[in-house]
Amino acid sequence: MNTLIFRTVAPFLTALMVLFSLFVLLRGHNEPGGGFIGGLIAVSALAIFGIANGIPAVRRALHFHPMAISAFGLVMAAVAGLLSMVFAVPFMTGLWIYPVVLGVEIPLSSVMLFDTGVYLVVVGSITSIALALEAEEDI
């Protein structure tokens, strides 16, 4: 499946799918979606990119080892939960702040921090598994 058309379209399709995965992540705490499904969409994009260009291209595109991405996401999710304990509310209680940037009030929450952590855990762990399986096939 390494045709010229597929290799040409794959980078554009990958970029579009990653953008859609970020959209799903950002709307997830208000509507259906979130970190898990957004991460799966991003991994699907990386899989398409890997099929078209090979494992080394995916590793170069990630810039970090997939398990490092997963570990960072796990730390983010844990911090989101422990943050509520610092403010003496039950574990995993959503906390909100409202900073003003350029005159626009932006609501930020610990829920979004947790969702982003889940997104990174899914992207890192599933990508690591997929790359390991693909590398085994090459031997």
GROMACS .gro file of C-alpha atoms in nm, residues 8-122:
model
  115
    8THR     CA    1   0.141   1.227  -0.118
    9VAL     CA    2  -0.193   1.245   0.065
   10ALA     CA    3  -0.075   1.094   0.398
   11PRO     CA    4   0.092   1.408   0.543
   12PHE     CA    5  -0.219   1.619   0.473
   13LEU     CA    6  -0.451   1.353   0.611
   14THR     CA    7  -0.230   1.316   0.918
   15ALA     CA    8  -0.236   1.690   0.986
   16LEU     CA    9  -0.613   1.703   0.942
   17MET     CA   10  -0.665   1.406   1.176
   18VAL     CA   11  -0.436   1.553   1.444
   19LEU     CA   12  -0.627   1.883   1.424
   20PHE     CA   13  -0.955   1.694   1.458
   21SER     CA   14  -0.816   1.500   1.757
   22LEU     CA   15  -0.731   1.831   1.927
   23PHE     CA   16  -1.083   1.956   1.853
   24VAL     CA   17  -1.230   1.642   2.012
   25LEU     CA   18  -0.999   1.684   2.312
   26LEU     CA   19  -1.095   2.049   2.368
   27ARG     CA   20  -1.469   1.997   2.345
   28GLY     CA   21  -1.465   1.678   2.552
   29HIS     CA   22  -1.544   1.815   2.896
   30ASN     CA   23  -1.859   1.992   2.771
   31GLU     CA   24  -1.982   1.754   2.501
   32PRO     CA   25  -1.901   1.400   2.382
   33GLY     CA   26  -1.531   1.350   2.324
   34GLY     CA   27  -1.231   1.402   2.547
   35GLY     CA   28  -0.881   1.285   2.600
   36PHE     CA   29  -0.927   0.916   2.530
   37ILE     CA   30  -1.104   0.935   2.195
   38GLY     CA   31  -0.894   1.234   2.090
   39GLY     CA   32  -0.580   1.034   2.163
   40LEU     CA   33  -0.707   0.740   1.960
   41ILE     CA   34  -0.772   0.968   1.663
   42ALA     CA   35  -0.417   1.110   1.692
   43VAL     CA   36  -0.270   0.758   1.706
   44SER     CA   37  -0.470   0.666   1.396
   45ALA     CA   38  -0.318   0.968   1.221
   46LEU     CA   39   0.032   0.856   1.322
   47ALA     CA   40  -0.047   0.504   1.198
   48ILE     CA   41  -0.146   0.637   0.858
   49PHE     CA   42   0.171   0.846   0.847
   50GLY     CA   43   0.375   0.539   0.947
   51ILE     CA   44   0.219   0.317   0.682
   52ALA     CA   45   0.300   0.576   0.417
   53ASN     CA   46   0.650   0.678   0.530
   54GLY     CA   47   0.781   0.408   0.765
   55ILE     CA   48   0.869   0.384   1.133
   56PRO     CA   49   1.171   0.618   1.129
   57ALA     CA   50   0.955   0.901   0.992
   58VAL     CA   51   0.703   0.857   1.275
   59ARG     CA   52   0.981   0.855   1.536
   60ARG     CA   53   1.124   1.175   1.387
   61ALA     CA   54   0.779   1.337   1.382
   62LEU     CA   55   0.721   1.262   1.752
   63HIS     CA   56   1.048   1.426   1.869
   64PHE     CA   57   1.018   1.235   2.201
   65HIS     CA   58   1.005   0.866   2.285
   66PRO     CA   59   0.639   0.755   2.300
   67MET     CA   60   0.673   0.627   2.656
   68ALA     CA   61   0.812   0.966   2.765
   69ILE     CA   62   0.500   1.126   2.619
   70SER     CA   63   0.289   0.874   2.809
   71ALA     CA   64   0.476   0.937   3.135
   72PHE     CA   65   0.435   1.314   3.101
   73GLY     CA   66   0.062   1.266   3.045
   74LEU     CA   67   0.037   1.046   3.353
   75VAL     CA   68   0.208   1.315   3.561
   76MET     CA   69  -0.033   1.578   3.424
   77ALA     CA   70  -0.335   1.364   3.512
   78ALA     CA   71  -0.201   1.297   3.861
   79VAL     CA   72  -0.132   1.667   3.919
   80ALA     CA   73  -0.490   1.747   3.816
   81GLY     CA   74  -0.617   1.510   4.084
   82LEU     CA   75  -0.374   1.614   4.355
   83LEU     CA   76  -0.439   1.982   4.288
   84SER     CA   77  -0.785   1.944   4.441
   85MET     CA   78  -0.633   1.804   4.760
   86VAL     CA   79  -0.415   2.114   4.794
   87PHE     CA   80  -0.733   2.325   4.805
   88ALA     CA   81  -0.894   2.090   5.063
   89VAL     CA   82  -1.171   1.961   4.837
   90PRO     CA   83  -1.239   1.596   4.749
   91PHE     CA   84  -0.995   1.420   4.513
   92MET     CA   85  -1.052   1.495   4.142
   93THR     CA   86  -1.284   1.788   4.210
   94GLY     CA   87  -1.280   2.031   3.919
   95LEU     CA   88  -1.114   2.364   3.994
   96TRP     CA   89  -1.145   2.672   3.773
   97ILE     CA   90  -0.942   2.987   3.720
   98TYR     CA   91  -1.030   3.277   3.492
   99PRO     CA   92  -0.720   3.459   3.366
  100VAL     CA   93  -0.765   3.762   3.141
  101VAL     CA   94  -0.550   3.758   2.827
  102LEU     CA   95  -0.565   4.062   2.598
  103GLY     CA   96  -0.893   4.165   2.757
  104VAL     CA   97  -1.057   3.825   2.708
  105GLU     CA   98  -1.146   3.610   3.007
  106ILE     CA   99  -1.035   3.248   2.947
  107PRO     CA  100  -1.178   2.979   3.175
  108LEU     CA  101  -0.919   2.711   3.257
  109SER     CA  102  -0.992   2.402   3.463
  110SER     CA  103  -0.820   2.110   3.625
  111VAL     CA  104  -1.059   1.893   3.423
  112MET     CA  105  -0.888   2.012   3.104
  113LEU     CA  106  -0.549   1.933   3.259
  114PHE     CA  107  -0.671   1.580   3.335
  115ASP     CA  108  -0.815   1.533   2.983
  116THR     CA  109  -0.489   1.651   2.828
  117GLY     CA  110  -0.299   1.404   3.047
  118VAL     CA  111  -0.525   1.120   2.933
  119TYR     CA  112  -0.474   1.231   2.571
  120LEU     CA  113  -0.095   1.214   2.609
  121VAL     CA  114  -0.108   0.877   2.789
  122VAL     CA  115  -0.317   0.727   2.508
   0.00000   0.00000   0.00000
